[in-house]
Short mmCIF file of C-alpha atoms in Angstrom, two decimals:
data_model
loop_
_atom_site.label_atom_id
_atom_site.label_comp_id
_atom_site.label_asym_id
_atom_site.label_seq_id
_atom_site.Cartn_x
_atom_site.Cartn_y
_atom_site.Cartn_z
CA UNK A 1 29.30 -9.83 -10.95
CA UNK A 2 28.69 -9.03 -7.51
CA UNK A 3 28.12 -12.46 -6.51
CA UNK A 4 31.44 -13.19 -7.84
CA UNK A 5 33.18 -10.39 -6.20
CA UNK A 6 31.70 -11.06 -2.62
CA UNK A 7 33.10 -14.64 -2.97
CA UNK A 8 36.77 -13.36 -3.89
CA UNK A 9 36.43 -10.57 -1.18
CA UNK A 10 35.20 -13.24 1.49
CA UNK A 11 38.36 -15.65 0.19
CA UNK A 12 40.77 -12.37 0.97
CA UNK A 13 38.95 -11.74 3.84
CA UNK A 14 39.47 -14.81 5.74
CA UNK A 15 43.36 -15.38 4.59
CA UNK A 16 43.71 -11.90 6.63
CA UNK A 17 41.83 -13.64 9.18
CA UNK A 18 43.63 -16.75 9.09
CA UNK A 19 46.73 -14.58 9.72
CA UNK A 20 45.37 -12.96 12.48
CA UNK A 21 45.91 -9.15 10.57
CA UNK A 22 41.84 -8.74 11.13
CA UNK A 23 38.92 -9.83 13.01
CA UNK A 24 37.00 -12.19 11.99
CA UNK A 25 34.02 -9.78 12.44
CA UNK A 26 35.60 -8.41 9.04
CA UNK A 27 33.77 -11.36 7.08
CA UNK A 28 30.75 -10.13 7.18
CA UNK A 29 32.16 -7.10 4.71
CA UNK A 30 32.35 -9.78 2.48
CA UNK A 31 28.50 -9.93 1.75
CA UNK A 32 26.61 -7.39 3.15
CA UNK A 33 28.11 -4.25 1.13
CA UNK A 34 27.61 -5.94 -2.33
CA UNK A 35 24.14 -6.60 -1.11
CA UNK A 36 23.14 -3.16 -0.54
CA UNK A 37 24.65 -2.76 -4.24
CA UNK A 38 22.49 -5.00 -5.19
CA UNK A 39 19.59 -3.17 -3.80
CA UNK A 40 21.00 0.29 -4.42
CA UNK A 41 20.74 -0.79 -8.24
CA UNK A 42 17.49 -1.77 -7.98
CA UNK A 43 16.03 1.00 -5.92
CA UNK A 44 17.77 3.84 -7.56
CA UNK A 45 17.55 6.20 -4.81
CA UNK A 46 18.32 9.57 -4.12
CA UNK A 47 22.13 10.84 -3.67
CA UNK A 48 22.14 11.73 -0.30
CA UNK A 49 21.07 8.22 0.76
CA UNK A 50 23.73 6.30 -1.43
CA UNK A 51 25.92 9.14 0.34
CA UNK A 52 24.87 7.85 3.89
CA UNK A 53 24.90 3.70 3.14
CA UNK A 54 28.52 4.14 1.83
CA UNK A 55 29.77 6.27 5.06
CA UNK A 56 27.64 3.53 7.01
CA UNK A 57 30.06 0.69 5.89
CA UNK A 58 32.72 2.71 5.66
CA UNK A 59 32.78 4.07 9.18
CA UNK A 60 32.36 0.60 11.16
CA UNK A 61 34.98 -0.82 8.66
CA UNK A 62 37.61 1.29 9.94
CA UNK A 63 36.56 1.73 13.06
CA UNK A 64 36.45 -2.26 13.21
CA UNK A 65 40.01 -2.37 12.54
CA UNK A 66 41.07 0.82 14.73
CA UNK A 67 40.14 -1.89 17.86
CA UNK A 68 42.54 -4.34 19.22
CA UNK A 69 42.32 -7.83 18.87
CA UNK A 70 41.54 -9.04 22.06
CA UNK A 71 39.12 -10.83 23.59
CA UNK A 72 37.78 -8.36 25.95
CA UNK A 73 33.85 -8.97 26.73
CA UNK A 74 33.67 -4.96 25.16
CA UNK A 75 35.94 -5.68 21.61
CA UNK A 76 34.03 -9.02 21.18
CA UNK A 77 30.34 -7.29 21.82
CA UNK A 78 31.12 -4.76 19.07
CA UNK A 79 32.08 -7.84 17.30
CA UNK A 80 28.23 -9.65 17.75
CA UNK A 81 25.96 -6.28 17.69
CA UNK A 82 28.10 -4.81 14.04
CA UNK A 83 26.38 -7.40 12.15
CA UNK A 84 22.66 -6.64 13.50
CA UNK A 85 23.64 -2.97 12.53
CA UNK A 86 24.90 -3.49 8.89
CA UNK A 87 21.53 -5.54 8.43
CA UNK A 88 20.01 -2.90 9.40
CA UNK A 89 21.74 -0.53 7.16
CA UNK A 90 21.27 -3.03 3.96
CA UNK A 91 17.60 -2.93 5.15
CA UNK A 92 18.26 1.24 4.06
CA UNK A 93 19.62 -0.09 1.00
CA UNK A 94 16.61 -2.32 0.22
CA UNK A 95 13.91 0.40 1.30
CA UNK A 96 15.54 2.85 -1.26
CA UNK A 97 13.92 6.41 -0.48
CA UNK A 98 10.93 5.12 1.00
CA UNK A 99 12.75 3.88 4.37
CA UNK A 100 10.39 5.87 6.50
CA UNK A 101 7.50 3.87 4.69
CA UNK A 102 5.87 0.81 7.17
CA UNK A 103 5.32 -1.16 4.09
CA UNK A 104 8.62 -0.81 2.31
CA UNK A 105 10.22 -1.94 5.49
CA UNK A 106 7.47 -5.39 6.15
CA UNK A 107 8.46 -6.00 2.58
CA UNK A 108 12.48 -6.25 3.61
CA UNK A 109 11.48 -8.41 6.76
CA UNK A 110 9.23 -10.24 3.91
CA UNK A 111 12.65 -10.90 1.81
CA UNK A 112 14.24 -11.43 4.89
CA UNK A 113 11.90 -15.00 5.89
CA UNK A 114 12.19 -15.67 1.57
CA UNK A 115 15.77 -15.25 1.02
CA UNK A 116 16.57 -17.93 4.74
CA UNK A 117 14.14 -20.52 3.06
CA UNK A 118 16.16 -20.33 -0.65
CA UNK A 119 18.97 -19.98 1.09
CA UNK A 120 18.61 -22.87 3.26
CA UNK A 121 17.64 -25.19 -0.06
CA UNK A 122 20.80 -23.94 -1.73
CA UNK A 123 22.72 -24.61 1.09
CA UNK A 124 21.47 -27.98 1.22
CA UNK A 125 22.05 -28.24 -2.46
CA UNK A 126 26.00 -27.27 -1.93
CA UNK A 127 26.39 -29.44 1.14
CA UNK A 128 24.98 -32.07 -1.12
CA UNK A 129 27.60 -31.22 -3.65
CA UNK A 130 30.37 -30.75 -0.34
CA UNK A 131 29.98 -34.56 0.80
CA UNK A 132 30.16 -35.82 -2.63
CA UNK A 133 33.16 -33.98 -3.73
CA UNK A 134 35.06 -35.23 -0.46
CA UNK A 135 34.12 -38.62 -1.13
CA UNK A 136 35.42 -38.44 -4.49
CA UNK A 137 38.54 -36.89 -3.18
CA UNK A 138 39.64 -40.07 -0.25
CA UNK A 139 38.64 -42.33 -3.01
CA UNK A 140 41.69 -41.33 -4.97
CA UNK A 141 43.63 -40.46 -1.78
CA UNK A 142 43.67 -36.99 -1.20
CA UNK A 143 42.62 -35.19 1.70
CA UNK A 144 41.01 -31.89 0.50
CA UNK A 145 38.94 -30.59 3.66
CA UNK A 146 41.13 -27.56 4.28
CA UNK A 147 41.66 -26.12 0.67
CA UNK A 148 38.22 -26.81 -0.06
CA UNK A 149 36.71 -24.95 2.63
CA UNK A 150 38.79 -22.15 2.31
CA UNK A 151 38.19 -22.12 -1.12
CA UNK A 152 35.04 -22.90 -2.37
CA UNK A 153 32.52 -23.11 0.74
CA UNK A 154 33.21 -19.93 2.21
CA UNK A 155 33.57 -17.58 -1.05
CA UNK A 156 30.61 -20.20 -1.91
CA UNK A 157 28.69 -19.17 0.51
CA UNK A 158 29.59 -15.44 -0.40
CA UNK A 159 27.93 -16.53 -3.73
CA UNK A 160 24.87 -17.62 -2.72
CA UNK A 161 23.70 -14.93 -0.48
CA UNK A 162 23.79 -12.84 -3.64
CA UNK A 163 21.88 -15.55 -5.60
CA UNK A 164 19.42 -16.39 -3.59
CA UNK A 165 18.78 -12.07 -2.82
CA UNK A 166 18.54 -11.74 -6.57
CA UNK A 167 16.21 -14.78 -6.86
CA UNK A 168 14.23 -13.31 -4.12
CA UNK A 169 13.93 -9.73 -5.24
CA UNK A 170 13.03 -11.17 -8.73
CA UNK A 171 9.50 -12.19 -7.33
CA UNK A 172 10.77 -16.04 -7.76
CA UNK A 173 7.73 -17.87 -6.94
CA UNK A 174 9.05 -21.16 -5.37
CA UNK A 175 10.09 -18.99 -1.59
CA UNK A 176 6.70 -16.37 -1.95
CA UNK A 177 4.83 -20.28 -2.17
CA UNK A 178 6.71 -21.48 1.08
CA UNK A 179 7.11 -18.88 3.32
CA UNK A 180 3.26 -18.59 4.10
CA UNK A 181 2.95 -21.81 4.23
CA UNK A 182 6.15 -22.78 6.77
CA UNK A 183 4.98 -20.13 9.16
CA UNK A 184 1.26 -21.67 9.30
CA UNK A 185 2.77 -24.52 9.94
CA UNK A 186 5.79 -24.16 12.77
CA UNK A 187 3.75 -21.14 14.86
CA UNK A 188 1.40 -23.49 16.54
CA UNK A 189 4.72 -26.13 16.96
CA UNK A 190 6.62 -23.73 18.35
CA UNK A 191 4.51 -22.27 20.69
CA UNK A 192 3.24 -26.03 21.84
CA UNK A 193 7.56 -26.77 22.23
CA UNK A 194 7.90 -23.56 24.09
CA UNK A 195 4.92 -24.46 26.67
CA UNK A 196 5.86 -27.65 27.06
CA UNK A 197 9.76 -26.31 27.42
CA UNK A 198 8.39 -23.61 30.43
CA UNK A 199 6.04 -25.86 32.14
CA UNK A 200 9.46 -28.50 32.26
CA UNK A 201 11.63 -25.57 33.59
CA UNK A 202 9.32 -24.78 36.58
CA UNK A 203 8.96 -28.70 37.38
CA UNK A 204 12.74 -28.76 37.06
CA UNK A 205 13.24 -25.78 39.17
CA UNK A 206 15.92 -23.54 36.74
CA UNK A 207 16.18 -20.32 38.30
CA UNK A 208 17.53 -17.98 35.82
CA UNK A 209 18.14 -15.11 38.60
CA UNK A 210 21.10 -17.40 39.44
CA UNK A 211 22.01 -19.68 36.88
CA UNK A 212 24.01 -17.82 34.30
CA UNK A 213 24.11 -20.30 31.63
CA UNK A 214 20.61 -21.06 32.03
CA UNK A 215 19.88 -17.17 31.68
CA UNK A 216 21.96 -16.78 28.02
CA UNK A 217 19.79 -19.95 26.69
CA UNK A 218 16.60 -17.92 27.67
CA UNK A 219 17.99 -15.13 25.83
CA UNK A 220 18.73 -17.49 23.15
CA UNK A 221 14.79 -18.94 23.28
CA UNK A 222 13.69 -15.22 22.91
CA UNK A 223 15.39 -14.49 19.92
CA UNK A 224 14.53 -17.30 18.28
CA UNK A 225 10.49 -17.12 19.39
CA UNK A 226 10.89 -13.27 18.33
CA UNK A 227 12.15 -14.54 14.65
CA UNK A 228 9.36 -17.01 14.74
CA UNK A 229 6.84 -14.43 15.70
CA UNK A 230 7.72 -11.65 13.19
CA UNK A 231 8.47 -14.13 9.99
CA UNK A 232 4.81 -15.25 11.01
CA UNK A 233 3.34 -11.86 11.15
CA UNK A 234 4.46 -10.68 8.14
CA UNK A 235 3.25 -13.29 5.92
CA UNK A 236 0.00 -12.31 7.44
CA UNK A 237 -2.50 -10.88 4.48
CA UNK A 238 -3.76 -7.89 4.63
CA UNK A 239 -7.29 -7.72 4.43
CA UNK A 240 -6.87 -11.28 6.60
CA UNK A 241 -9.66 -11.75 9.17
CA UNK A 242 -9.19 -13.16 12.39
CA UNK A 243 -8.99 -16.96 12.81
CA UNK A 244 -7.19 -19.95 14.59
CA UNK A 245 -3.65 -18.41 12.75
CA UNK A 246 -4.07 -15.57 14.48
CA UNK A 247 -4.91 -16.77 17.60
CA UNK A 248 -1.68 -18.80 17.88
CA UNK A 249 0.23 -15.76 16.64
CA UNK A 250 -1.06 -13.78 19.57
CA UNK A 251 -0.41 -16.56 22.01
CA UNK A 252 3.00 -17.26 20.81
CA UNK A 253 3.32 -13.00 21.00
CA UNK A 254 2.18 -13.23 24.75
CA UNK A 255 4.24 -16.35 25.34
CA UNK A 256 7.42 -14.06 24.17
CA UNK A 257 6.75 -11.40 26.76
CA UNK A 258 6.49 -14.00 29.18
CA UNK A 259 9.88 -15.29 28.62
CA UNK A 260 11.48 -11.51 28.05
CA UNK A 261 10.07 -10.28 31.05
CA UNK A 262 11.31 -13.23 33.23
CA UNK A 263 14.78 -12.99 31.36
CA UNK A 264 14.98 -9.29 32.14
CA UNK A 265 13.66 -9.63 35.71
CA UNK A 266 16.70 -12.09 35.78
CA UNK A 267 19.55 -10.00 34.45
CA UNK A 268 18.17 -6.42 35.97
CA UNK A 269 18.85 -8.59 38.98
CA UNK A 270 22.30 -9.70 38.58
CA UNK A 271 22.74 -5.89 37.43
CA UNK A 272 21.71 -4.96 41.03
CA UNK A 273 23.59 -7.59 43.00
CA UNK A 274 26.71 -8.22 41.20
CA UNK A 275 27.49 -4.79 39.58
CA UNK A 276 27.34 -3.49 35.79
CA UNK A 277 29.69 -5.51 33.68
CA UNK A 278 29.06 -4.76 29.47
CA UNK A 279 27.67 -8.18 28.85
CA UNK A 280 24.93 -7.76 31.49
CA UNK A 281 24.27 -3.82 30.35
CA UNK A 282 24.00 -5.56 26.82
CA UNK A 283 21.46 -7.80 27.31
CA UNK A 284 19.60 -6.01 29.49
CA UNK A 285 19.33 -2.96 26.69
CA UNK A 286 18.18 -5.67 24.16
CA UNK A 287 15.69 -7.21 26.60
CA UNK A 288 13.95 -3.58 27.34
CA UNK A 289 13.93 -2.96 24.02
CA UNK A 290 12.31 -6.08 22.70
CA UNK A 291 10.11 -6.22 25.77
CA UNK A 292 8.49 -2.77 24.73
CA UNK A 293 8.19 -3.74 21.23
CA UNK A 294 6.43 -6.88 21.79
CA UNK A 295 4.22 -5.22 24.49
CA UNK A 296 3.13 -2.82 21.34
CA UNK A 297 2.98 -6.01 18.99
CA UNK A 298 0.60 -7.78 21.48
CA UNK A 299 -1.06 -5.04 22.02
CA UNK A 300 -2.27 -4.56 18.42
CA UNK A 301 -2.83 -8.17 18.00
CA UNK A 302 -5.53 -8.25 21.02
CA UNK A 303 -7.30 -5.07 19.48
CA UNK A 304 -7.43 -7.13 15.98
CA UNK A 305 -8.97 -9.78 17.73
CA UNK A 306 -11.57 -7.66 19.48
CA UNK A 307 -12.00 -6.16 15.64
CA UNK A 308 -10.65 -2.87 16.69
CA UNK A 309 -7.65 -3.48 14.46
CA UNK A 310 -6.14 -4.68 11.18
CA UNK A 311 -3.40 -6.50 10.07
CA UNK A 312 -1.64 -3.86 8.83
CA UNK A 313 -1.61 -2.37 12.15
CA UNK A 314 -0.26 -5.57 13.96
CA UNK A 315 2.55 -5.33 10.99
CA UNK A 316 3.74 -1.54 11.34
CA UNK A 317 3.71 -2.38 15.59
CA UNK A 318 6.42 -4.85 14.16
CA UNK A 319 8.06 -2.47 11.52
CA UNK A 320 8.46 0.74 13.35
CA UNK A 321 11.02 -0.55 15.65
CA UNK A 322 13.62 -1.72 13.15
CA UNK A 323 15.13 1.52 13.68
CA UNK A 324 15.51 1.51 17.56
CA UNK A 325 17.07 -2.00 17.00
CA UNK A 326 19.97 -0.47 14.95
CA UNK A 327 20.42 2.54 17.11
CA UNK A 328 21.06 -0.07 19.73
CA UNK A 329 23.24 -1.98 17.90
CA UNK A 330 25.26 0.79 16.22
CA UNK A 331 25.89 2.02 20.12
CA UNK A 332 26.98 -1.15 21.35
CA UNK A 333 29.12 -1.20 18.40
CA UNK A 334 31.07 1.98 18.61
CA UNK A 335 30.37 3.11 22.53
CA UNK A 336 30.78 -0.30 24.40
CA UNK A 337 34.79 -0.52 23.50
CA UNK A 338 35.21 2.87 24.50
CA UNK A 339 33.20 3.07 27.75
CA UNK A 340 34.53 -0.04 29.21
CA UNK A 341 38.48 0.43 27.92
#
């Protein structure tokens, strides 16, 4: 049922869209609130925290909607950092009353790294199903791309993040099987890409104090190597002993300060030199934050090494900043359009 009503809300959602009454921001109402339903029924938890998830949707809903729609560099901020924050707030939802706990939330980045692999096989499944349907479709004539998409691949997609959540939390086997198994295996590959990638720059001579572009597609690399490195840590076991996994994980954790310290040497600079703007005071909020967390991660993962640590510790490093990140986005969110009107 709430599968089916995320895909009609998404379908209502995007015809308001399509005539320009809402954001497009507004879409992602169409999943996230049914999943913290779905996790709210499963959790049970107390009053007072059903109380605060609803007034958490609620609240950046209308305050969503309050905002014009333009395309100022604040409006469209709020627009990128809301979704970070309502993940944040199903990760509440998913945590139940034990949201303070370090394990409760490893086990919602856990489902976080199993529900993209399902996700990713049922998406492949319904593109599958996509190309074949259009095919079908010119054979007889009829161009269908339009009505389709607005039909059944977006509310389709709707679907499936329910699915594959439900799967997830119902300890299907197939994504607890792979996700171990796909971080062993892309750590080391991603951290021999992102060598190779650095080594190329410096040869090349990309400055990113200077070259803006270049600067956002560091950003970009850091995010992704950050995704990389926690989906990889917390598939980590916990009485695990240190081996050749773990030394990659550490590299590739030292590898991502690397970059995040060069990429917020490189914006604190164009901060200094060419004034505050909100996309620079953005990034360069994310960067500090992310640099101190990994400095924290690394930290723990060199005292595991030296056997001064466990795994566990290494993990709630990773866990106990979940919180900051959704501070951070919630302000971007609600203070950006209002501080730079």
């Amino acid at each position: 049922l709430l599968a089916i009503f995320a895909g009609m809300t998404t379908r209502v959602l995007l015809y308001l869209v399509e005539e320009q009454t809402i954001a497009p921001a507004n879409l992602v109402f169409g999943v996230l609130p049914f999943l913290a339903a779905l996790f709210l029924y499963r959790s049970r938890p107390e009053r007072r925290v059903t109380i605060a998830l609803i007034l958490c949707f609620l609240i950046p809903a209308i305050y969503l909607n309050v905002l014009p729609l333009e395309e100022r560099d604040s409006i469209l901020l709020s627009y990128l950092h809301l979704p970070f924050f309502l993940w944040v707030v199903v990760g509440l939802a998913f945590t139940g009353g034990a949201y303070r706990e370090s394990f409760a939330r490893l086990a919602y980045l856990k489902f976080n790294g199993e529900f993209a692999i399902l996700y990713a096989i049922l998406a492949l499944s319904g593109g599958l199903l996509t190309a074949l349907t259009m095919a079908l479709f010119q054979f007889v004539g009829l161009e269908i791309e339009e009505f389709y998409f607005s039909n059944v691949v977006l509310p389709g997609a709707a679907f499936l993040s329910l699915l594959a959540s439900w799967l997830v939390t119902g300890k299907l086997k197939l994504s607890q099987a792979l996700a171990p198994l796909i971080a062993r295996i892309f750590s080391p590959l991603v951290l021999v890409t992102l060598l190779a990638y650095l080594i190329t720059v410096v040869l090349v001579g990309k400055n990113p104090f200077l070259d803006r572009g270049f600067l956002l597609v560091f950003n970009g690399i850091l995010l992704c190597v950050l995704a990389i490195t926690i989906f990889s840590i917390t598939e980590l076991h916990g009485e695990q002993k240190k081996n050749l996994s773990a030394c990659i994980n550490t590299a590739l954790i030292a590898l991502a300060l690397i970059i995040d310290s060069i990429a917020f040497a490189a914006i604190a600079f164009r901060l200094s030199s060419y004034g505050i703007t909100p996309n620079r005071l953005a990034v360069m909020g994310v960067n500090l934050i992310i640099w101190i967390n990994l400095a924290s991660v690394l930290l723990a993962s060199v005292r595991f090494l030296w056997g001064k640590k466990r795994v566990t510790d290494i993990q709630k490093a990773v866990t106990e900043y979940l919180p900051i990140y959704g501070l951070w986005a919630a302000f971007v969110t609600f203070a950006f359009p209002i501080l730079f009107r």
